[in-house]
mmCIF file of C-alpha atoms in Angstrom:
data_model
loop_
_atom_site.group_PDB
_atom_site.id
_atom_site.type_symbol
_atom_site.label_atom_id
_atom_site.label_comp_id
_atom_site.label_asym_id
_atom_site.label_seq_id
_atom_site.Cartn_x
_atom_site.Cartn_y
_atom_site.Cartn_z
ATOM 1 C CA UNK K 123 74.827 66.187 73.143
ATOM 2 C CA UNK K 124 74.687 69.442 71.179
ATOM 3 C CA UNK K 125 78.199 70.631 71.927
ATOM 4 C CA UNK K 126 76.914 73.830 73.547
ATOM 5 C CA UNK K 127 74.876 73.309 76.697
ATOM 6 C CA UNK K 128 72.894 76.029 78.437
ATOM 7 C CA UNK K 129 71.348 75.852 81.889
ATOM 8 C CA UNK K 130 68.740 76.403 83.092
ATOM 9 C CA UNK K 131 66.372 75.957 80.156
ATOM 10 C CA UNK K 132 63.726 78.094 81.828
ATOM 11 C CA UNK K 133 64.028 80.752 84.520
ATOM 12 C CA UNK K 134 61.447 82.924 86.216
ATOM 13 C CA UNK K 135 62.832 85.642 88.436
ATOM 14 C CA UNK K 136 61.611 88.680 90.276
ATOM 15 C CA UNK K 137 63.003 92.117 89.586
ATOM 16 C CA UNK K 138 65.010 92.123 92.825
ATOM 17 C CA UNK K 139 66.525 88.657 92.356
ATOM 18 C CA UNK K 140 70.048 87.747 91.340
ATOM 19 C CA UNK K 141 70.492 84.759 89.074
ATOM 20 C CA UNK K 142 73.057 83.401 86.622
ATOM 21 C CA UNK K 143 72.831 81.717 83.250
ATOM 22 C CA UNK K 144 75.461 79.130 82.392
ATOM 23 C CA UNK K 145 76.880 78.053 79.052
ATOM 24 C CA UNK K 146 79.361 75.267 78.443
ATOM 25 C CA UNK K 147 80.929 74.160 75.167
ATOM 26 C CA UNK K 148 82.817 70.955 74.473
ATOM 27 C CA UNK K 149 83.974 71.835 70.957
ATOM 28 C CA UNK K 150 87.380 73.279 71.712
ATOM 29 C CA UNK K 151 86.255 76.683 70.435
ATOM 30 C CA UNK K 152 88.036 79.861 71.460
ATOM 31 C CA UNK K 153 85.180 82.343 71.077
ATOM 32 C CA UNK K 154 81.870 82.495 72.925
ATOM 33 C CA UNK K 155 78.883 84.794 72.565
ATOM 34 C CA UNK K 156 75.693 85.839 74.324
ATOM 35 C CA UNK K 157 72.705 86.702 72.142
ATOM 36 C CA UNK K 158 69.254 87.928 73.130
ATOM 37 C CA UNK K 159 66.200 86.926 71.132
ATOM 38 C CA UNK K 160 63.012 88.892 71.747
ATOM 39 C CA UNK K 161 59.783 88.161 69.917
ATOM 40 C CA UNK K 162 59.718 89.461 66.319
ATOM 41 C CA UNK K 163 63.164 91.022 66.699
ATOM 42 C CA UNK K 164 66.565 90.067 65.277
ATOM 43 C CA UNK K 165 69.002 88.098 67.344
ATOM 44 C CA UNK K 166 70.852 90.806 69.267
ATOM 45 C CA UNK K 167 74.520 90.291 70.024
ATOM 46 C CA UNK K 168 75.245 91.177 73.657
ATOM 47 C CA UNK K 169 78.807 90.088 74.419
ATOM 48 C CA UNK K 170 81.744 88.459 72.662
ATOM 49 C CA UNK K 171 84.587 86.671 74.395
ATOM 50 C CA UNK K 172 87.770 85.516 72.695
ATOM 51 C CA UNK K 173 90.209 83.390 74.675
ATOM 52 C CA UNK K 174 88.414 84.411 77.875
ATOM 53 C CA UNK K 175 88.778 88.127 77.158
ATOM 54 C CA UNK K 176 85.733 90.288 76.479
ATOM 55 C CA UNK K 177 86.219 91.788 73.049
ATOM 56 C CA UNK K 178 82.799 93.293 72.511
ATOM 57 C CA UNK K 179 80.035 94.746 74.653
ATOM 58 C CA UNK K 180 77.131 96.004 72.589
ATOM 59 C CA UNK K 181 75.820 98.744 74.881
ATOM 60 C CA UNK K 182 74.278 96.220 77.209
ATOM 61 C CA UNK K 183 72.919 97.582 80.527
ATOM 62 C CA UNK K 184 75.051 96.905 83.564
ATOM 63 C CA UNK K 185 72.336 94.729 85.092
ATOM 64 C CA UNK K 186 73.744 92.066 82.741
ATOM 65 C CA UNK K 187 77.250 91.013 83.768
ATOM 66 C CA UNK K 188 79.137 88.370 81.772
ATOM 67 C CA UNK K 189 81.920 86.175 83.057
ATOM 68 C CA UNK K 190 84.217 83.828 81.154
ATOM 69 C CA UNK K 191 86.446 81.918 83.596
ATOM 70 C CA UNK K 192 87.887 79.711 80.834
ATOM 71 C CA UNK K 193 87.351 79.057 77.151
ATOM 72 C CA UNK K 194 84.760 76.343 77.837
ATOM 73 C CA UNK K 195 82.469 78.239 80.184
ATOM 74 C CA UNK K 196 80.491 81.444 79.913
ATOM 75 C CA UNK K 197 78.126 82.937 82.461
ATOM 76 C CA UNK K 198 75.615 85.761 82.363
ATOM 77 C CA UNK K 199 74.918 87.191 85.799
ATOM 78 C CA UNK K 200 71.571 88.914 86.152
ATOM 79 C CA UNK K 201 70.464 91.405 88.808
ATOM 80 C CA UNK K 202 67.614 93.891 89.189
ATOM 81 C CA UNK K 203 66.211 93.026 85.781
ATOM 82 C CA UNK K 204 63.154 94.625 84.213
ATOM 83 C CA UNK K 205 60.129 92.865 82.683
ATOM 84 C CA UNK K 206 61.295 93.958 79.214
ATOM 85 C CA UNK K 207 64.406 91.822 79.737
ATOM 86 C CA UNK K 208 62.221 88.739 79.369
ATOM 87 C CA UNK K 209 63.521 86.920 76.298
ATOM 88 C CA UNK K 210 65.363 83.855 75.050
ATOM 89 C CA UNK K 211 69.068 84.131 75.839
ATOM 90 C CA UNK K 212 71.267 82.155 73.497
ATOM 91 C CA UNK K 213 74.895 81.218 73.927
ATOM 92 C CA UNK K 214 77.051 80.405 70.908
ATOM 93 C CA UNK K 215 80.639 79.432 70.258
ATOM 94 C CA UNK K 216 82.952 79.417 67.265
ATOM 95 C CA UNK K 217 86.524 78.398 66.546
ATOM 96 C CA UNK K 218 87.519 82.025 66.818
ATOM 97 C CA UNK K 219 85.865 85.412 66.426
ATOM 98 C CA UNK K 220 86.733 85.407 62.758
ATOM 99 C CA UNK K 221 84.672 82.336 61.902
ATOM 100 C CA UNK K 222 81.275 83.808 61.060
ATOM 101 C CA UNK K 223 79.994 80.626 59.492
ATOM 102 C CA UNK K 224 80.995 78.394 62.356
ATOM 103 C CA UNK K 225 78.659 79.488 65.142
ATOM 104 C CA UNK K 226 77.223 76.649 67.213
ATOM 105 C CA UNK K 227 74.306 77.684 69.357
ATOM 106 C CA UNK K 228 72.975 76.266 72.585
ATOM 107 C CA UNK K 229 69.257 75.669 73.095
ATOM 108 C CA UNK K 230 68.852 78.862 75.058
ATOM 109 C CA UNK K 231 67.452 79.920 78.408
ATOM 110 C CA UNK K 232 63.901 81.239 78.352
ATOM 111 C CA UNK K 233 63.914 84.050 80.926
ATOM 112 C CA UNK K 234 60.777 85.579 82.375
ATOM 113 C CA UNK K 235 61.078 88.595 84.669
ATOM 114 C CA UNK K 236 58.049 89.187 86.860
ATOM 115 C CA UNK G 1349 69.213 100.848 62.177
ATOM 116 C CA UNK G 1350 68.509 97.281 61.134
ATOM 117 C CA UNK G 1351 71.113 96.144 58.624
ATOM 118 C CA UNK G 1352 69.541 92.763 57.859
ATOM 119 C CA UNK G 1353 65.801 92.611 57.333
ATOM 120 C CA UNK G 1354 63.362 89.790 56.868
ATOM 121 C CA UNK G 1355 60.112 91.551 56.121
ATOM 122 C CA UNK G 1356 57.858 88.512 56.217
ATOM 123 C CA UNK G 1357 57.357 87.327 59.789
ATOM 124 C CA UNK G 1358 55.602 84.179 58.613
ATOM 125 C CA UNK G 1359 55.054 82.009 55.550
ATOM 126 C CA UNK G 1360 52.700 79.079 55.009
ATOM 127 C CA UNK G 1361 53.307 76.575 52.211
ATOM 128 C CA UNK G 1362 51.745 73.293 51.129
ATOM 129 C CA UNK G 1363 53.872 70.163 51.382
ATOM 130 C CA UNK G 1364 55.675 69.442 48.108
ATOM 131 C CA UNK G 1365 55.568 73.054 46.947
ATOM 132 C CA UNK G 1366 58.402 75.574 46.910
ATOM 133 C CA UNK G 1367 59.130 77.764 49.942
ATOM 134 C CA UNK G 1368 60.839 81.086 49.237
ATOM 135 C CA UNK G 1369 62.203 83.072 52.155
ATOM 136 C CA UNK G 1370 63.542 86.549 51.516
ATOM 137 C CA UNK G 1371 66.162 88.723 53.140
ATOM 138 C CA UNK G 1372 67.367 92.271 52.410
ATOM 139 C CA UNK G 1373 70.467 94.005 53.676
ATOM 140 C CA UNK G 1374 71.678 97.577 53.677
ATOM 141 C CA UNK G 1375 75.410 97.350 54.343
ATOM 142 C CA UNK G 1376 77.380 97.087 51.098
ATOM 143 C CA UNK G 1377 80.363 95.802 53.090
ATOM 144 C CA UNK G 1378 78.569 92.516 53.749
ATOM 145 C CA UNK G 1379 80.005 89.803 51.557
ATOM 146 C CA UNK G 1380 79.152 86.584 53.328
ATOM 147 C CA UNK G 1381 75.618 85.424 53.996
ATOM 148 C CA UNK G 1382 74.148 82.551 55.949
ATOM 149 C CA UNK G 1383 70.815 80.992 56.755
ATOM 150 C CA UNK G 1384 70.085 79.426 60.124
ATOM 151 C CA UNK G 1385 67.115 77.276 61.044
ATOM 152 C CA UNK G 1386 65.555 77.237 64.496
ATOM 153 C CA UNK G 1387 63.077 74.774 65.941
ATOM 154 C CA UNK G 1388 61.146 75.671 69.119
ATOM 155 C CA UNK G 1389 63.115 75.003 72.309
ATOM 156 C CA UNK G 1390 66.356 74.597 70.325
ATOM 157 C CA UNK G 1391 69.142 76.945 69.308
ATOM 158 C CA UNK G 1392 69.616 78.037 65.670
ATOM 159 C CA UNK G 1393 71.531 75.600 63.471
ATOM 160 C CA UNK G 1394 73.526 76.497 60.387
ATOM 161 C CA UNK G 1395 71.762 75.593 57.145
ATOM 162 C CA UNK G 1396 73.522 77.049 54.100
ATOM 163 C CA UNK G 1397 75.792 79.957 53.182
ATOM 164 C CA UNK G 1398 76.934 81.953 50.175
ATOM 165 C CA UNK G 1399 79.783 84.347 49.536
ATOM 166 C CA UNK G 1400 79.500 87.431 47.390
ATOM 167 C CA UNK G 1401 81.581 85.949 44.598
ATOM 168 C CA UNK G 1402 78.685 83.611 43.837
ATOM 169 C CA UNK G 1403 75.049 84.210 42.992
ATOM 170 C CA UNK G 1404 73.801 80.727 43.826
ATOM 171 C CA UNK G 1405 74.651 77.911 46.199
ATOM 172 C CA UNK G 1406 72.781 74.646 46.326
ATOM 173 C CA UNK G 1407 72.673 71.901 48.947
ATOM 174 C CA UNK G 1408 70.068 69.237 48.357
ATOM 175 C CA UNK G 1409 66.602 70.731 48.628
ATOM 176 C CA UNK G 1410 68.016 74.092 49.742
ATOM 177 C CA UNK G 1411 69.267 76.797 47.387
ATOM 178 C CA UNK G 1412 70.360 80.289 48.301
ATOM 179 C CA UNK G 1413 70.360 83.041 45.679
ATOM 180 C CA UNK G 1414 72.227 86.321 46.047
ATOM 181 C CA UNK G 1415 71.487 89.519 44.115
ATOM 182 C CA UNK G 1416 74.235 91.935 45.142
ATOM 183 C CA UNK G 1417 72.958 94.864 43.114
ATOM 184 C CA UNK G 1418 69.592 94.624 44.866
ATOM 185 C CA UNK G 1419 71.167 93.716 48.218
ATOM 186 C CA UNK G 1420 68.782 90.806 48.389
ATOM 187 C CA UNK G 1421 69.081 87.121 49.054
ATOM 188 C CA UNK G 1422 66.558 84.339 49.141
ATOM 189 C CA UNK G 1423 66.345 80.772 50.346
ATOM 190 C CA UNK G 1424 64.432 78.280 48.232
ATOM 191 C CA UNK G 1425 63.290 74.957 49.652
ATOM 192 C CA UNK G 1426 62.061 72.453 47.084
ATOM 193 C CA UNK G 1427 60.110 70.338 47.750
ATOM 194 C CA UNK G 1428 58.966 71.631 51.121
ATOM 195 C CA UNK G 1429 58.373 69.055 53.846
ATOM 196 C CA UNK G 1430 56.477 69.339 57.148
ATOM 197 C CA UNK G 1431 59.801 68.873 58.981
ATOM 198 C CA UNK G 1432 60.992 72.126 57.428
ATOM 199 C CA UNK G 1433 58.544 74.026 59.633
ATOM 200 C CA UNK G 1434 60.764 76.281 61.739
ATOM 201 C CA UNK G 1435 61.980 79.849 62.071
ATOM 202 C CA UNK G 1436 64.604 80.775 59.486
ATOM 203 C CA UNK G 1437 67.131 83.500 60.233
ATOM 204 C CA UNK G 1438 69.167 85.286 57.618
ATOM 205 C CA UNK G 1439 72.602 86.516 58.742
ATOM 206 C CA UNK G 1440 75.386 88.513 57.133
ATOM 207 C CA UNK G 1441 78.974 89.442 57.887
ATOM 208 C CA UNK G 1442 81.475 91.833 56.285
ATOM 209 C CA UNK G 1443 83.777 88.917 55.529
ATOM 210 C CA UNK G 1444 83.903 85.180 56.010
ATOM 211 C CA UNK G 1445 85.618 85.950 59.248
ATOM 212 C CA UNK G 1446 83.358 88.705 60.514
ATOM 213 C CA UNK G 1447 80.750 89.058 63.192
ATOM 214 C CA UNK G 1448 77.266 87.880 62.240
ATOM 215 C CA UNK G 1449 74.348 90.313 61.997
ATOM 216 C CA UNK G 1450 70.968 88.568 62.077
ATOM 217 C CA UNK G 1451 67.548 89.377 60.685
ATOM 218 C CA UNK G 1452 64.395 89.015 62.746
ATOM 219 C CA UNK G 1453 63.443 85.637 61.319
ATOM 220 C CA UNK G 1454 60.629 84.187 59.219
ATOM 221 C CA UNK G 1455 58.445 81.427 60.620
ATOM 222 C CA UNK G 1456 57.788 78.808 57.952
ATOM 223 C CA UNK G 1457 54.857 76.443 58.277
ATOM 224 C CA UNK G 1458 54.648 73.554 55.827
ATOM 225 C CA UNK G 1459 51.218 71.963 55.850
ATOM 226 C CA UNK G 1460 50.644 68.306 54.878
#
């Protein structure tokens, strides 16, 4: 068990579909993050949640909608995505937002938009 | 504007030799640096870190060097092993408690 679990591992969706990515952490951390990894690009921070409150939104299009119902769960709701949104979406957690060295990542969801 | 850059997308090294992965940064406010390792189908895992008060940190076969004046850090792996084959991400933050900014990664291949 990695401590941060992401489901599904792979997802193929059409541009008109609505789907959700799920992240769960069992580490007792207070901060959770969504990152996007595209080929040959840096890991891009999308959203930051601290104690279930969104504290950062890095100019992410509204077709990506995060939800953090409690400190252990984080969702990324997807709707009307574009093919260029195909990427690996990584969830991470840390003790708090001030713990830069303590990020624990999940294995990611490989998303393909067709 | 990319604040953390890894200019080599890939590196191939013979088993037993030294692997040197490089990272450059532009933000002088960064003072804490980390390396993460990522295998296919897995998330990145923390490998080693260094703060700006040091110029070297060593952990077994892994050593990170920091040159603040050049805004450059490097990761040395000696001796390299086939199991080290992975993508290595450099990351930086403005303090030990700051948000991480990642580079684009370098794919290391260690050949037997």
